[in-house]
Coordinates of C-alpha atoms in Angstrom, one line a residue:
X1 CA 201.0 162.5 176.8
X2 CA 202.6 159.3 178.4
X3 CA 202.5 157.6 175.0
X4 CA 204.3 160.6 173.4
X5 CA 207.1 160.5 176.0
X6 CA 207.4 156.7 175.5
X7 CA 207.8 157.0 171.7
X8 CA 209.9 160.2 171.5
X9 CA 211.8 160.2 174.8
X10 CA 212.3 162.9 177.4
X11 CA 215.6 164.2 176.0
X12 CA 214.1 164.7 172.6
X13 CA 210.9 166.5 173.8
X14 CA 212.7 169.1 175.9
X15 CA 214.3 171.0 172.9
X16 CA 210.9 171.1 171.2
X17 CA 209.2 172.6 174.2
X18 CA 211.9 175.2 174.6
X19 CA 211.8 176.1 171.0
X20 CA 208.0 176.5 171.2
X21 CA 208.5 178.8 174.2
X22 CA 211.1 180.9 172.4
X23 CA 208.9 181.2 169.3
X24 CA 205.9 182.2 171.3
X25 CA 208.0 185.0 173.1
X26 CA 209.3 186.2 169.7
X27 CA 205.8 186.2 168.3
X28 CA 204.5 188.2 171.3
X29 CA 207.2 190.8 170.9
X30 CA 206.6 191.2 167.2
X31 CA 202.9 191.5 167.8
X32 CA 203.6 194.4 170.2
X33 CA 205.8 196.1 167.7
X34 CA 203.5 195.5 164.8
X35 CA 201.3 198.5 165.5
X36 CA 204.3 200.9 164.7
X37 CA 203.9 202.6 161.4
X38 CA 206.9 202.6 159.2
X39 CA 208.7 205.9 158.4
X40 CA 208.2 205.4 154.7
X41 CA 204.4 205.3 155.0
X42 CA 204.4 208.3 157.2
X43 CA 206.6 210.2 154.8
X44 CA 204.3 209.2 151.9
X45 CA 201.3 210.5 153.8
X46 CA 202.9 213.8 154.5
X47 CA 203.9 214.4 150.9
X48 CA 200.7 213.1 149.3
X49 CA 198.3 215.6 150.9
X50 CA 198.7 218.7 153.1
X51 CA 198.2 218.0 156.7
X52 CA 196.0 220.2 159.0
X53 CA 197.1 221.3 162.4
X54 CA 195.2 218.5 164.1
X55 CA 196.8 215.9 161.8
X56 CA 200.2 217.4 162.4
X57 CA 199.8 217.0 166.1
X58 CA 198.4 213.4 165.9
X59 CA 201.7 211.6 165.2
X60 CA 203.3 213.3 168.1
X61 CA 200.6 212.0 170.4
X62 CA 200.7 208.6 168.9
X63 CA 204.4 208.1 169.8
X64 CA 203.5 207.3 173.3
X65 CA 200.8 204.8 172.1
X66 CA 203.4 203.0 169.9
X67 CA 205.5 202.1 172.9
X68 CA 202.6 201.7 175.3
X69 CA 202.5 197.9 174.8
X70 CA 206.3 197.6 175.4
X71 CA 206.1 199.8 178.5
X72 CA 203.3 197.8 179.9
X73 CA 205.1 194.5 179.2
X74 CA 208.2 195.8 180.9
X75 CA 206.2 197.0 183.9
X76 CA 204.5 193.6 184.2
X77 CA 207.9 191.7 184.0
X78 CA 209.4 194.0 186.5
X79 CA 206.9 193.3 189.2
X80 CA 208.7 190.2 190.6
X81 CA 212.0 192.2 191.0
X82 CA 210.6 195.6 192.0
X83 CA 211.8 196.7 195.5
X84 CA 209.1 196.8 198.1
X85 CA 210.2 199.8 200.1
X86 CA 210.3 203.4 198.9
X87 CA 213.9 203.7 200.0
X88 CA 215.1 200.9 197.9
X89 CA 213.2 202.2 194.9
X90 CA 214.7 205.7 195.4
X91 CA 218.2 204.2 195.6
X92 CA 217.6 202.3 192.3
X93 CA 216.3 205.5 190.6
X94 CA 219.5 207.3 191.7
X95 CA 221.7 204.6 190.2
X96 CA 219.8 204.7 187.0
X97 CA 220.2 208.5 187.0
X98 CA 223.9 208.2 187.6
X99 CA 224.0 206.0 184.5
X100 CA 222.1 208.6 182.5
X101 CA 218.6 207.2 182.5
X102 CA 216.3 209.7 184.1
X103 CA 213.0 208.6 182.7
X104 CA 210.1 207.7 185.0
X105 CA 209.9 204.3 183.5
X106 CA 213.6 203.6 183.5
X107 CA 213.5 201.4 186.6
X108 CA 210.6 199.3 185.3
X109 CA 212.4 198.8 181.9
X110 CA 215.6 197.9 183.7
X111 CA 214.0 195.3 186.0
X112 CA 211.9 194.0 183.2
X113 CA 215.0 193.6 181.0
X114 CA 216.7 191.9 183.9
X115 CA 213.9 189.4 184.4
X116 CA 213.7 188.8 180.6
X117 CA 217.4 188.0 180.4
X118 CA 217.0 185.7 183.4
X119 CA 214.3 183.7 181.6
X120 CA 216.0 183.7 178.3
X121 CA 219.3 182.4 179.7
X122 CA 217.4 179.8 181.7
X123 CA 215.5 178.5 178.7
X124 CA 218.7 178.5 176.5
X125 CA 220.6 176.6 179.1
X126 CA 217.8 174.0 179.3
X127 CA 217.9 173.6 175.6
X128 CA 221.6 173.2 175.5
X129 CA 222.6 171.1 178.6
X130 CA 219.5 169.2 179.6
X131 CA 219.3 167.0 176.4
X132 CA 223.0 166.2 176.6
X133 CA 223.5 165.6 180.4
X134 CA 219.9 165.1 181.7
X135 CA 218.9 165.8 185.3
X136 CA 222.4 165.2 186.7
X137 CA 224.9 167.4 188.4
X138 CA 226.9 167.8 185.3
X139 CA 223.8 169.2 183.6
X140 CA 222.5 171.3 186.5
X141 CA 225.8 173.1 187.2
X142 CA 226.0 174.9 183.7
X143 CA 222.3 175.7 183.8
X144 CA 222.7 177.4 187.2
X145 CA 225.8 179.3 186.0
X146 CA 224.1 180.5 182.8
X147 CA 221.0 181.5 184.6
X148 CA 223.1 183.5 187.1
X149 CA 224.9 185.2 184.2
X150 CA 221.6 186.2 182.7
X151 CA 220.3 187.5 185.9
X152 CA 223.4 189.7 186.7
X153 CA 224.3 190.6 183.1
X154 CA 222.1 193.8 183.0
X155 CA 223.4 194.9 186.5
X156 CA 227.0 194.5 185.2
X157 CA 226.2 196.6 182.1
X158 CA 224.5 199.2 184.2
X159 CA 227.5 199.4 186.5
X160 CA 229.8 199.8 183.5
X161 CA 227.7 202.6 182.0
X162 CA 227.5 204.3 185.4
X163 CA 231.3 204.1 186.1
X164 CA 232.2 205.3 182.5
X165 CA 229.7 208.2 182.8
X166 CA 231.1 209.3 186.3
X167 CA 234.6 209.0 185.1
X168 CA 233.9 211.3 182.1
X169 CA 232.2 213.8 184.4
X170 CA 235.2 213.6 186.8
X171 CA 237.7 214.2 184.0
X172 CA 235.9 217.1 182.4
X173 CA 234.8 218.9 185.6
X174 CA 238.2 220.8 186.2
X175 CA 238.0 222.5 182.8
X176 CA 234.4 223.5 183.3
X177 CA 235.1 224.7 186.8
X178 CA 238.1 226.8 185.7
X179 CA 236.0 228.4 182.9
X180 CA 233.2 229.0 185.4
X181 CA 235.8 230.8 187.8
X182 CA 236.9 233.0 185.0
X183 CA 233.2 233.9 184.0
X184 CA 232.3 234.7 187.6
X185 CA 235.4 236.8 188.3
X186 CA 234.7 238.7 185.1
X187 CA 231.4 239.9 186.5
X188 CA 228.9 237.3 185.3
X189 CA 226.4 235.7 187.7
X190 CA 226.3 232.0 188.4
X191 CA 223.4 231.4 186.0
X192 CA 225.0 233.3 183.2
X193 CA 228.3 231.6 183.9
X194 CA 226.7 228.2 183.6
X195 CA 225.2 229.2 180.3
X196 CA 228.6 230.4 179.1
X197 CA 230.2 227.1 180.1
X198 CA 227.5 225.1 178.3
X199 CA 228.2 227.2 175.2
X200 CA 231.9 226.9 175.2
X201 CA 232.4 223.3 176.3
X202 CA 230.1 221.4 173.9
X203 CA 232.7 218.6 173.4
X204 CA 232.1 217.4 177.0
X205 CA 228.7 216.1 176.3
X206 CA 227.9 214.3 179.6
X207 CA 228.8 217.2 181.9
X208 CA 227.3 219.8 179.7
X209 CA 224.1 217.8 179.6
X210 CA 223.9 217.9 183.4
X211 CA 224.8 221.5 183.7
X212 CA 222.3 222.4 181.0
X213 CA 219.6 220.6 182.9
X214 CA 220.5 222.4 186.1
X215 CA 220.5 225.8 184.2
X216 CA 217.1 225.0 182.8
X217 CA 215.7 224.2 186.2
X218 CA 217.1 227.5 187.5
X219 CA 215.4 229.4 184.7
X220 CA 212.1 227.6 185.5
X221 CA 212.2 229.1 189.0
X222 CA 213.4 226.2 191.2
X223 CA 215.4 227.3 194.2
X224 CA 219.1 227.2 193.6
X225 CA 219.7 225.1 196.6
X226 CA 217.5 222.3 195.4
X227 CA 218.9 222.5 191.8
X228 CA 222.5 222.2 193.1
X229 CA 221.6 219.4 195.5
X230 CA 219.9 217.5 192.7
X231 CA 222.9 218.0 190.4
X232 CA 225.2 216.4 192.9
X233 CA 222.9 213.4 193.5
X234 CA 222.1 213.0 189.9
X235 CA 225.7 212.7 188.8
X236 CA 226.9 210.6 191.7
X237 CA 230.4 212.2 191.5
X238 CA 232.0 213.2 194.9
X239 CA 233.6 216.3 193.3
X240 CA 230.3 217.6 192.0
X241 CA 228.6 217.0 195.3
X242 CA 231.4 219.0 197.0
X243 CA 231.0 221.7 194.5
X244 CA 227.3 221.8 195.0
X245 CA 227.7 221.9 198.8
X246 CA 230.2 224.9 198.5
X247 CA 227.8 226.8 196.2
X248 CA 224.9 226.2 198.5
X249 CA 226.8 227.4 201.5
X250 CA 228.0 230.5 199.6
X251 CA 224.4 231.3 198.6
X252 CA 223.1 230.8 202.1
X253 CA 225.7 233.0 203.8
X254 CA 225.8 235.5 201.0
X255 CA 229.6 235.1 200.5
X256 CA 231.6 235.4 197.4
X257 CA 230.8 232.8 194.9
X258 CA 234.0 233.5 192.9
X259 CA 236.1 232.9 196.0
X260 CA 234.3 229.7 196.7
X261 CA 234.8 228.5 193.2
X262 CA 238.5 229.4 193.4
X263 CA 238.9 227.4 196.6
X264 CA 237.1 224.4 195.1
X265 CA 239.2 224.5 191.9
X266 CA 242.4 224.5 194.0
X267 CA 241.1 221.6 196.1
X268 CA 240.2 219.6 193.0
X269 CA 243.6 220.3 191.5
X270 CA 245.3 219.0 194.7
X271 CA 243.1 216.0 194.8
X272 CA 243.8 215.1 191.1
X273 CA 247.5 215.4 191.9
X274 CA 247.2 213.1 194.9
X275 CA 245.3 210.5 192.8
X276 CA 248.1 210.7 190.1
X277 CA 250.8 210.2 192.8
X278 CA 248.8 207.3 194.3
X279 CA 248.6 205.6 190.9
X280 CA 252.3 206.1 190.3
X281 CA 253.1 204.6 193.7
X282 CA 251.0 201.5 192.8
X283 CA 252.8 201.0 189.5
X284 CA 255.9 199.2 191.1
X285 CA 253.6 196.7 192.8
X286 CA 251.4 196.1 189.8
X287 CA 254.4 195.4 187.6
X288 CA 255.5 192.5 189.7
X289 CA 253.0 190.1 188.3
X290 CA 253.7 190.8 184.6
X291 CA 257.4 190.6 185.3
X292 CA 257.1 187.2 187.1
X293 CA 254.6 185.7 184.7
X294 CA 255.8 186.9 181.3
X295 CA 259.2 188.6 181.3
X296 CA 261.1 186.5 183.9
X297 CA 260.5 183.2 182.2
X298 CA 261.9 184.5 178.9
X299 CA 265.0 185.9 180.6
X300 CA 265.4 182.6 182.4
X301 CA 265.3 180.6 179.2
X302 CA 267.7 183.0 177.4
X303 CA 270.3 182.9 180.2
X304 CA 270.0 179.3 181.4
X305 CA 269.1 177.7 178.1
X306 CA 272.6 177.6 176.6
X307 CA 274.2 176.4 179.8
X308 CA 271.5 173.6 180.2
X309 CA 272.1 172.4 176.6
X310 CA 275.9 172.3 177.2
X311 CA 275.4 170.3 180.4
X312 CA 273.0 167.8 178.7
X313 CA 275.4 167.3 175.8
X314 CA 278.3 166.7 178.2
X315 CA 276.3 164.2 180.2
X316 CA 275.3 162.3 177.0
X317 CA 278.9 162.1 175.7
X318 CA 280.0 160.5 178.9

């Protein structure tokens, strides 16, 4: 090994080692995915001979086996980043649910992906900067920066998905609540009103998905209080939590659900108006920076430019 480093050099051997590691990782991933049957072969098998009931049930059971290797790999990679306490794990599950990932293995896949991007960016930064700069500060700084980007990139993507989902729920909730108020005041119960809202507002996919899940849980016999509480926690939107709290109180004290929905609808409408007024008040302050950086220099050149040219010509003539 010493002779090899003496002949080739340290800077030349590092890219080869990194390339071998990347090739090994790709080969391992392809090996895990190689057990999956192609759609074409499954289709040919179905058309070539009639399938019995047991054979028809087999592919459905094999779907879990196809991804079992990937799931095990993700769980193994997520162990270094897995929170130790149950409270931290629950908080992470809630964040994943707010982003729309409610699977039991969502946390393991997320942490495994985060650890995988960390290792990938680290190896890529070593292959790019170490042969060029060596073990110096000029080479270690970009390696640390790229490794940090790889570690926090999945968290940034998760935050973006979570915020966009919550924003979509917040924007579509007033329409759904108004329709629910109309349904309840027309004589329908809360369960029937939720079903009607899900049927009429299919274009709001995110909110309707959450309401459909809550309605399904109600039909399965779960207590309404637990279903509404889970709906508020699962979405992570303050307005949905307030709506769930009001409905829980109305159900507990056997008061009018229609009146509670009407009060909540008026409160949400007032809050949306206040948010719009707040954004309008911030506009004047936010416009200062574009005016100073982009518009004011152009106006300054147009107004002062001709006078400056005249002054320079007068000075040169003298």
